[in-house]
XYZ file of C-alpha atoms in Angstrom:
548
model
C 1.588 -28.233 37.321
C 3.685 -25.057 37.591
C 4.121 -25.590 41.293
C 5.306 -29.194 40.744
C 7.690 -28.093 37.975
C 9.064 -25.293 40.123
C 9.633 -27.722 42.981
C 11.487 -30.126 40.710
C 13.686 -27.298 39.408
C 14.460 -26.205 42.952
C 15.352 -29.768 43.989
C 17.575 -30.146 40.945
C 19.327 -26.859 41.668
C 19.762 -27.903 45.309
C 21.317 -31.240 44.277
C 23.662 -29.504 41.876
C 24.724 -27.098 44.580
C 25.295 -29.982 46.987
C 27.336 -31.843 44.358
C 29.429 -28.725 43.749
C 30.076 -28.349 47.476
C 30.984 -32.072 47.762
C 33.328 -31.843 44.768
C 34.910 -28.718 46.180
C 35.383 -30.400 49.566
C 36.938 -33.466 47.910
C 39.353 -31.281 45.975
C 40.234 -29.367 49.124
C 40.789 -32.588 51.069
C 42.915 -33.912 48.223
C 45.001 -30.728 48.259
C 45.391 -31.070 52.023
C 46.470 -34.718 51.628
C 48.956 -33.777 48.924
C 50.286 -30.973 51.107
C 50.624 -33.382 54.032
C 52.439 -35.919 51.846
C 54.719 -33.225 50.491
C 55.420 -31.985 54.002
C 56.201 -35.527 55.157
C 58.489 -36.086 52.179
C 60.205 -32.779 52.877
C 60.734 -33.773 56.524
C 62.184 -37.112 55.421
C 64.514 -35.353 52.973
C 65.702 -32.991 55.717
C 66.204 -35.929 58.103
C 68.198 -37.902 55.541
C 70.361 -34.907 54.664
C 71.093 -34.296 58.335
C 72.168 -37.898 58.885
C 74.078 -38.064 55.620
C 76.269 -35.190 56.777
C 77.197 -36.930 60.041
C 80.418 -38.843 60.351
C 80.398 -42.499 61.442
C 82.317 -44.215 64.241
C 82.771 -47.983 64.211
C 83.668 -49.394 67.605
C 83.682 -52.732 69.377
C 83.147 -53.886 72.926
C 85.461 -56.549 74.306
C 86.738 -57.919 77.585
C 86.531 -60.985 79.767
C 83.553 -63.289 80.187
C 80.601 -61.872 82.153
C 82.087 -58.393 82.431
C 78.802 -57.002 81.041
C 79.603 -56.219 77.398
C 76.160 -57.056 75.990
C 74.391 -55.390 78.912
C 76.390 -52.212 78.370
C 75.424 -52.073 74.691
C 71.803 -52.799 75.593
C 71.832 -49.940 78.081
C 73.457 -47.630 75.532
C 70.772 -48.426 72.957
C 67.930 -48.278 75.484
C 68.876 -44.949 77.067
C 69.621 -43.343 73.699
C 66.126 -44.430 72.511
C 67.522 -46.547 69.677
C 65.269 -49.574 70.289
C 62.103 -50.327 68.322
C 58.913 -51.031 70.239
C 58.697 -54.672 69.135
C 62.312 -55.251 70.269
C 61.543 -53.703 73.636
C 58.429 -55.851 74.041
C 60.388 -59.004 73.161
C 63.189 -58.479 75.665
C 60.734 -57.424 78.371
C 59.056 -60.855 78.143
C 62.343 -62.780 78.475
C 63.675 -64.085 81.811
C 65.922 -61.681 83.675
C 68.857 -64.061 84.019
C 71.487 -61.407 84.695
C 69.450 -59.693 87.412
C 68.565 -63.006 89.042
C 72.257 -63.937 89.168
C 73.061 -60.651 90.882
C 70.282 -61.159 93.435
C 71.604 -64.630 94.272
C 75.179 -63.410 94.552
C 74.197 -60.545 96.826
C 72.238 -62.958 98.977
C 75.314 -65.133 99.418
C 77.935 -62.447 99.877
C 76.353 -59.326 101.300
C 74.371 -58.344 104.353
C 70.633 -57.775 104.474
C 70.938 -54.118 103.495
C 72.823 -54.961 100.304
C 70.268 -57.650 99.516
C 67.434 -55.166 99.863
C 69.210 -52.796 97.483
C 69.616 -55.569 94.932
C 65.946 -56.495 95.208
C 65.130 -52.876 94.468
C 67.258 -53.165 91.341
C 65.220 -56.233 90.335
C 61.977 -54.275 90.643
C 63.204 -51.302 88.601
C 65.251 -53.071 85.917
C 62.450 -54.935 84.164
C 64.160 -55.753 80.886
C 66.993 -58.068 79.870
C 69.305 -55.585 78.151
C 71.817 -58.227 77.027
C 69.146 -59.887 74.876
C 69.287 -56.938 72.490
C 72.595 -58.230 71.137
C 72.720 -61.879 72.284
C 70.270 -63.072 69.656
C 71.338 -66.709 69.246
C 69.443 -69.280 71.306
C 72.711 -70.779 72.553
C 73.836 -67.321 73.666
C 70.635 -66.724 75.616
C 70.678 -70.213 77.110
C 74.272 -69.891 78.359
C 74.192 -66.187 79.120
C 77.280 -65.524 76.971
C 78.183 -63.939 73.638
C 79.389 -66.365 70.942
C 79.155 -64.627 67.582
C 79.882 -60.985 66.799
C 76.659 -58.958 66.970
C 76.397 -55.675 65.062
C 74.045 -52.885 66.066
C 73.454 -49.481 64.498
C 72.253 -46.273 66.099
C 72.594 -42.535 65.704
C 72.621 -39.418 67.856
C 72.403 -35.747 66.978
C 76.183 -35.623 66.546
C 77.296 -38.930 65.026
C 76.314 -42.300 63.560
C 77.593 -45.493 65.174
C 78.147 -49.145 64.297
C 78.743 -51.359 67.339
C 80.426 -54.771 67.218
C 79.743 -56.782 70.364
C 82.549 -59.358 70.563
C 82.610 -62.582 72.622
C 84.771 -62.823 75.718
C 85.670 -66.529 75.720
C 89.158 -67.430 74.499
C 87.796 -70.081 72.137
C 85.948 -67.342 70.229
C 89.043 -65.163 69.741
C 88.665 -65.542 65.958
C 85.201 -63.934 66.205
C 86.734 -61.030 68.099
C 89.402 -60.556 65.414
C 86.673 -60.451 62.779
C 84.755 -57.776 64.667
C 87.800 -55.622 65.397
C 89.223 -55.623 61.887
C 87.066 -52.701 60.674
C 86.734 -50.653 63.876
C 88.026 -47.173 64.674
C 87.821 -47.489 68.453
C 87.328 -50.093 71.170
C 85.655 -50.258 74.556
C 87.489 -52.666 76.874
C 85.116 -53.588 79.695
C 86.437 -54.615 83.113
C 84.399 -56.013 85.997
C 85.055 -53.695 88.947
C 84.999 -56.673 91.344
C 87.544 -58.779 89.438
C 89.897 -56.251 87.889
C 92.082 -57.094 84.874
C 91.676 -60.673 83.650
C 93.575 -62.775 81.121
C 91.035 -62.048 78.391
C 91.308 -58.333 79.143
C 94.982 -58.501 78.222
C 94.310 -60.725 75.211
C 91.670 -58.446 73.737
C 93.748 -55.336 74.407
C 96.676 -56.931 72.577
C 94.457 -57.859 69.615
C 93.089 -54.312 69.430
C 96.664 -53.031 69.293
C 97.671 -55.684 66.738
C 94.783 -54.703 64.456
C 95.740 -51.032 64.551
C 93.003 -49.576 66.770
C 94.301 -46.311 68.247
C 91.403 -44.994 70.351
C 90.558 -46.958 73.500
C 87.939 -46.550 76.213
C 88.266 -48.606 79.387
C 84.814 -48.949 80.977
C 85.046 -50.170 84.555
C 81.626 -51.817 84.865
C 79.466 -52.973 87.795
C 80.515 -50.072 89.994
C 77.227 -50.481 91.853
C 78.437 -53.855 93.181
C 81.445 -52.249 94.894
C 79.403 -49.336 96.255
C 81.009 -46.955 93.739
C 84.353 -47.237 95.504
C 86.836 -44.752 94.030
C 89.871 -46.464 95.552
C 89.175 -49.755 93.801
C 88.437 -47.936 90.541
C 91.738 -46.053 90.728
C 93.596 -49.310 91.382
C 92.112 -50.866 88.221
C 93.071 -47.797 86.177
C 96.661 -47.938 87.446
C 96.926 -51.664 86.714
C 95.652 -51.216 83.169
C 97.929 -48.259 82.437
C 100.865 -50.399 83.539
C 99.752 -53.278 81.268
C 99.161 -50.922 78.332
C 102.707 -49.565 78.221
C 103.613 -52.169 75.612
C 100.749 -51.092 73.339
C 100.553 -48.291 70.770
C 97.215 -46.702 71.664
C 97.087 -42.973 71.009
C 94.417 -42.347 73.640
C 93.064 -44.287 76.642
C 90.011 -42.925 78.491
C 88.771 -44.503 81.743
C 85.069 -44.316 82.659
C 83.371 -45.864 85.736
C 79.928 -47.208 84.768
C 77.080 -49.426 85.856
C 75.522 -50.904 82.722
C 72.635 -52.443 84.660
C 71.594 -49.182 86.325
C 72.751 -46.817 83.571
C 75.291 -44.866 85.630
C 77.601 -42.842 83.345
C 76.418 -44.649 80.202
C 74.302 -41.985 78.503
C 73.760 -39.502 81.334
C 76.047 -38.503 84.239
C 75.371 -40.128 87.589
C 74.959 -38.755 91.079
C 76.443 -41.921 92.600
C 80.028 -41.011 91.648
C 80.522 -37.292 92.351
C 84.279 -37.890 92.428
C 84.291 -38.610 88.658
C 84.608 -35.431 86.622
C 84.768 -36.843 83.091
C 82.178 -37.354 80.364
C 79.743 -40.291 80.317
C 80.295 -43.057 77.783
C 78.049 -41.764 74.973
C 79.486 -38.256 75.089
C 82.992 -39.743 75.003
C 82.089 -41.778 71.908
C 80.722 -38.646 70.264
C 83.973 -36.768 70.930
C 86.480 -39.399 69.728
C 88.449 -37.931 66.813
C 88.225 -39.892 63.584
C 91.252 -40.528 61.420
C 91.258 -37.926 58.660
C 91.583 -39.082 55.089
C 94.778 -37.573 53.730
C 94.749 -36.473 50.103
C 98.546 -36.759 50.187
C 98.459 -40.481 50.994
C 99.689 -42.778 48.208
C 97.059 -44.007 45.758
C 95.938 -47.622 46.062
C 93.130 -48.775 43.776
C 92.466 -52.545 43.819
C 90.439 -53.529 40.759
C 87.322 -55.493 41.680
C 85.683 -55.801 38.268
C 86.375 -54.996 34.611
C 83.239 -53.259 33.306
C 82.367 -53.854 29.635
C 78.679 -52.892 29.164
C 79.275 -52.479 25.418
C 82.101 -52.596 22.898
C 82.867 -48.866 23.236
C 83.437 -48.809 26.999
C 86.078 -50.495 29.146
C 86.308 -49.434 32.784
C 87.921 -50.718 35.948
C 85.596 -50.709 38.940
C 86.624 -50.718 42.581
C 86.922 -48.699 45.777
C 89.777 -46.296 46.407
C 91.685 -47.910 49.292
C 94.013 -44.963 49.887
C 94.856 -41.516 48.577
C 93.348 -39.519 45.736
C 93.064 -40.065 41.991
C 92.306 -37.413 39.385
C 91.659 -37.194 35.675
C 94.989 -36.956 33.863
C 97.004 -38.774 36.561
C 99.536 -41.313 35.345
C 98.812 -44.702 36.910
C 100.580 -48.024 36.682
C 99.451 -51.621 36.995
C 101.568 -53.086 39.789
C 101.445 -56.561 38.261
C 102.444 -55.781 34.655
C 104.191 -52.428 35.055
C 102.151 -50.886 32.215
C 101.225 -47.196 32.493
C 98.361 -45.019 31.253
C 96.595 -41.733 31.981
C 93.227 -41.540 33.734
C 90.721 -40.603 31.010
C 87.630 -40.338 33.230
C 86.282 -41.141 36.682
C 82.730 -42.492 36.547
C 80.493 -42.583 39.646
C 76.777 -43.057 40.342
C 76.463 -39.266 40.177
C 78.192 -39.004 36.788
C 81.774 -38.207 35.875
C 83.919 -36.509 38.514
C 87.343 -34.804 38.271
C 88.641 -36.481 41.441
C 87.947 -39.450 43.723
C 89.118 -40.040 47.281
C 89.606 -42.860 49.769
C 86.384 -44.818 50.238
C 84.804 -43.726 46.945
C 83.359 -46.503 44.759
C 84.271 -45.565 41.192
C 85.014 -46.828 37.679
C 88.209 -45.633 36.012
C 88.733 -45.445 32.271
C 92.253 -45.203 30.867
C 93.765 -43.394 27.910
C 94.918 -46.691 26.391
C 93.943 -50.282 27.052
C 96.102 -52.147 29.557
C 96.157 -55.767 30.604
C 94.232 -55.181 33.852
C 92.015 -57.781 35.481
C 90.287 -58.443 38.800
C 92.841 -58.496 41.627
C 95.302 -56.108 39.990
C 96.154 -52.842 41.718
C 96.598 -49.416 40.150
C 98.940 -46.900 41.802
C 100.545 -43.641 40.781
C 103.511 -44.312 38.521
C 106.017 -42.841 40.999
C 104.715 -45.018 43.873
C 106.317 -48.217 42.611
C 108.991 -49.552 44.961
C 111.271 -52.539 44.918
C 111.416 -55.499 47.287
C 110.874 -53.318 50.331
C 108.426 -50.950 51.951
C 110.894 -48.647 53.673
C 108.949 -45.550 52.590
C 105.248 -44.994 53.141
C 104.613 -43.986 49.512
C 106.197 -46.984 47.804
C 104.253 -50.176 47.275
C 106.336 -53.293 47.940
C 106.406 -55.903 45.157
C 107.509 -59.409 46.061
C 106.380 -62.978 46.640
C 107.729 -63.288 50.206
C 106.518 -61.509 53.332
C 106.970 -61.473 57.087
C 103.492 -61.347 58.605
C 101.581 -61.461 61.859
C 99.382 -64.544 61.662
C 96.269 -65.143 63.782
C 95.315 -68.788 63.295
C 91.516 -69.217 63.134
C 91.087 -72.897 62.230
C 90.759 -75.966 64.411
C 93.258 -77.930 62.320
C 96.861 -77.119 63.175
C 99.250 -75.262 60.907
C 101.199 -77.393 58.450
C 104.287 -75.762 57.007
C 104.523 -76.112 53.258
C 100.821 -76.765 52.711
C 99.353 -74.695 49.902
C 96.570 -72.227 50.675
C 94.891 -69.364 48.893
C 95.933 -65.912 50.045
C 93.154 -63.358 49.493
C 94.309 -59.749 49.710
C 91.633 -57.328 48.560
C 90.157 -58.953 45.459
C 93.416 -60.750 44.601
C 93.518 -64.533 45.071
C 96.926 -66.205 44.838
C 98.385 -69.562 45.892
C 100.594 -69.292 48.993
C 102.180 -71.366 51.728
C 103.597 -70.808 55.200
C 107.298 -71.570 55.003
C 108.372 -70.671 58.539
C 106.931 -69.897 61.968
C 109.492 -67.616 63.580
C 107.984 -66.529 66.893
C 104.810 -66.900 68.885
C 103.133 -64.227 70.970
C 102.197 -65.212 74.512
C 99.262 -62.847 74.759
C 98.565 -63.639 78.385
C 102.088 -62.694 79.447
C 102.581 -60.154 76.641
C 105.827 -61.819 75.618
C 107.278 -62.861 72.273
C 109.059 -66.203 72.323
C 110.617 -68.466 69.678
C 108.146 -70.876 68.140
C 108.410 -74.436 69.420
C 106.500 -77.144 67.544
C 103.937 -78.743 69.797
C 101.203 -81.340 69.404
C 98.565 -78.957 70.735
C 96.177 -77.091 68.471
C 97.249 -73.749 67.030
C 93.677 -72.361 67.182
C 93.566 -68.705 68.304
C 97.352 -68.530 68.624
C 99.336 -65.630 67.153
C 102.602 -66.056 65.262
C 105.176 -64.126 63.318
C 105.502 -66.148 60.117
C 107.078 -66.162 56.701
C 104.767 -66.619 53.696
C 105.744 -67.423 50.111
C 103.558 -66.927 47.012
C 103.752 -68.400 43.519
C 103.690 -64.897 42.001
C 104.763 -61.409 43.033
C 102.078 -58.991 44.169
C 101.953 -55.431 45.463
C 101.407 -54.924 49.197
C 101.874 -52.302 51.910
C 102.730 -52.586 55.571
C 99.545 -53.063 57.579
C 100.410 -50.131 59.854
C 100.704 -47.865 56.801
C 97.694 -48.877 54.664
C 95.584 -51.609 56.321
C 93.428 -52.192 53.231
C 96.406 -53.351 51.145
C 98.398 -54.816 54.022
C 95.838 -57.285 55.357
C 94.772 -60.633 53.964
C 93.259 -63.996 54.847
C 94.422 -67.550 54.231
C 91.842 -69.940 52.777
C 91.925 -73.737 52.743
C 91.856 -74.787 49.093
C 89.665 -77.838 49.674
C 87.157 -76.647 52.280
C 87.246 -72.938 51.320
C 87.291 -72.173 55.051
C 89.182 -69.126 56.321
C 92.081 -70.480 58.405
C 94.083 -67.359 59.309
C 94.088 -63.574 59.425
C 97.260 -62.049 57.988
C 98.862 -58.638 58.569
C 101.931 -57.777 56.493
C 104.866 -56.379 58.466
C 107.804 -56.675 56.105
C 108.381 -57.374 52.402
C 111.342 -59.632 51.622
C 113.337 -60.028 48.439
C 111.651 -62.034 45.705
C 112.398 -65.752 45.838
C 112.698 -66.879 42.227
C 112.494 -70.548 43.244
C 108.954 -70.067 44.579
C 107.644 -68.268 41.498
C 105.221 -70.449 39.556
C 105.818 -73.273 42.039
C 103.102 -75.899 42.116
C 102.075 -78.760 44.336
C 100.881 -81.396 41.877
C 99.734 -83.767 44.597
C 97.422 -81.259 46.286
C 96.083 -80.063 42.934
C 95.276 -83.650 42.008
C 93.659 -84.143 45.427
C 91.473 -81.049 44.973
C 90.397 -82.223 41.518
C 89.610 -85.705 42.862
C 87.432 -84.376 45.697
C 85.633 -81.931 43.396
C 84.947 -84.635 40.825
C 84.008 -87.663 42.923
C 83.029 -86.255 46.343
C 81.371 -82.871 45.753
C 78.968 -83.574 48.645
C 81.776 -83.625 51.243
C 81.596 -80.837 53.788
C 84.498 -79.126 55.545
C 84.628 -81.713 58.326
C 84.764 -84.683 55.921
C 87.544 -83.097 53.858
C 89.544 -82.271 56.985
C 89.223 -85.879 58.228
C 90.354 -87.215 54.841
C 93.371 -84.904 54.780
C 94.242 -85.861 58.355
C 94.168 -89.551 57.390
C 96.443 -88.854 54.424
C 98.864 -87.000 56.682
C 99.059 -90.031 58.969
C 99.977 -92.111 55.932
C 102.992 -89.802 55.383
C 101.586 -88.335 52.208
C 102.826 -84.971 50.929
C 100.181 -82.802 52.603
């Protein structure tokens, strides 16, 4: 009996010891897991802080059809290792349309040696790089870019947002959309074809929209055997064409997007080129510095009233700096007040700068609503914008107008003008000149029966109320607007303010009772009508000589 009892005690002690060891091991493993999680979280925090400190460059690619814009972006993303594995697998399975076209062209135009070289390209280039940005089925079917495609990637030095813009003239409005928020542009030229009509058009639009930094990428150098003479000729031709533009910097780079020459890494095929490859050039482009001495522009986006004891004005600082205690004025009403506090997601701050999303509280309540603009009290001008600090206040402007709609311009028709968060009724009263982009000439406007789609005009616009604006070249955020059709709500034009005219009292509070009645009728009885149906109805009314 003693022996059996002793054995049971020993077994029990052994089990307890084993349980203690198992518990200790579990605790140790748990501590290791926690340490691993903490280490991973710490690495993520370090990574995020590193990227948060980087500046960001927004740039677009543009040029003529089939110059290789999408392929160049695909190569840039691929060689900089900015493609996810599933994206890479998807484009690897797709047909290699671009490579097949090159093989066929070499077979028709070159000798057997050139054909063999192209076949070698086909064996090594096993992915369709253009498919990374040409995501629409119609784009892949036609081998062209239709809509603007945005891609994001980062390097050790900088973050980037790319806008891949279409090359066809009929998609000029898409290109304008993509270029409107960019800091730099890459104009791509096919080394075989040289400067094309769309090359000039896109360069003019980049200049019109205020882009100052330009890179000219002469693509498909492999198809001209990396000929320096032909490359130099293209550079000379473009420099001659660019004399009329206001670019601060133009950099020329010979590249082969298909093979990767001079895209991310330097190439041995062009020893005569001593400049930086494309990615290094993008990393070295200087960004426009935000000046704290620039005039304050604060468009109000929303009046914040979370409770009865708080009234704030939310928005993003479009220009300049604002601080607690500054005297600001509502451009619309002329009322003034001091800044009581500046509220941000991180709490109250003494100052806010251009690009900051903030909520301002004032020392006394003003009549401020969405669409109003707050400026420093000494920044109020008259009916002009002769000085950079003064905001122009008027209801008439001279503007550059890029027409984006299929229906033609009708003088005197009422639209909505949206500038920032401000929405006001406006009409085009005069088309003064038209820009011949292809010839880079300005000529008097002549009324024609042809469509005004994608055409560029200097026009005069009148509003039913006075608003505060700046010249687009001075402060783009408060000098740019869009025109909206009041029935279809479609954007019909991009607007850039060039000059503020004297206020026209006759236009103030003007109304078009017929069009207002028409809008009410459509909204009430035909709410199911789409943009096309409304446009057809308005066209029929115009043929009946109605006031439209």
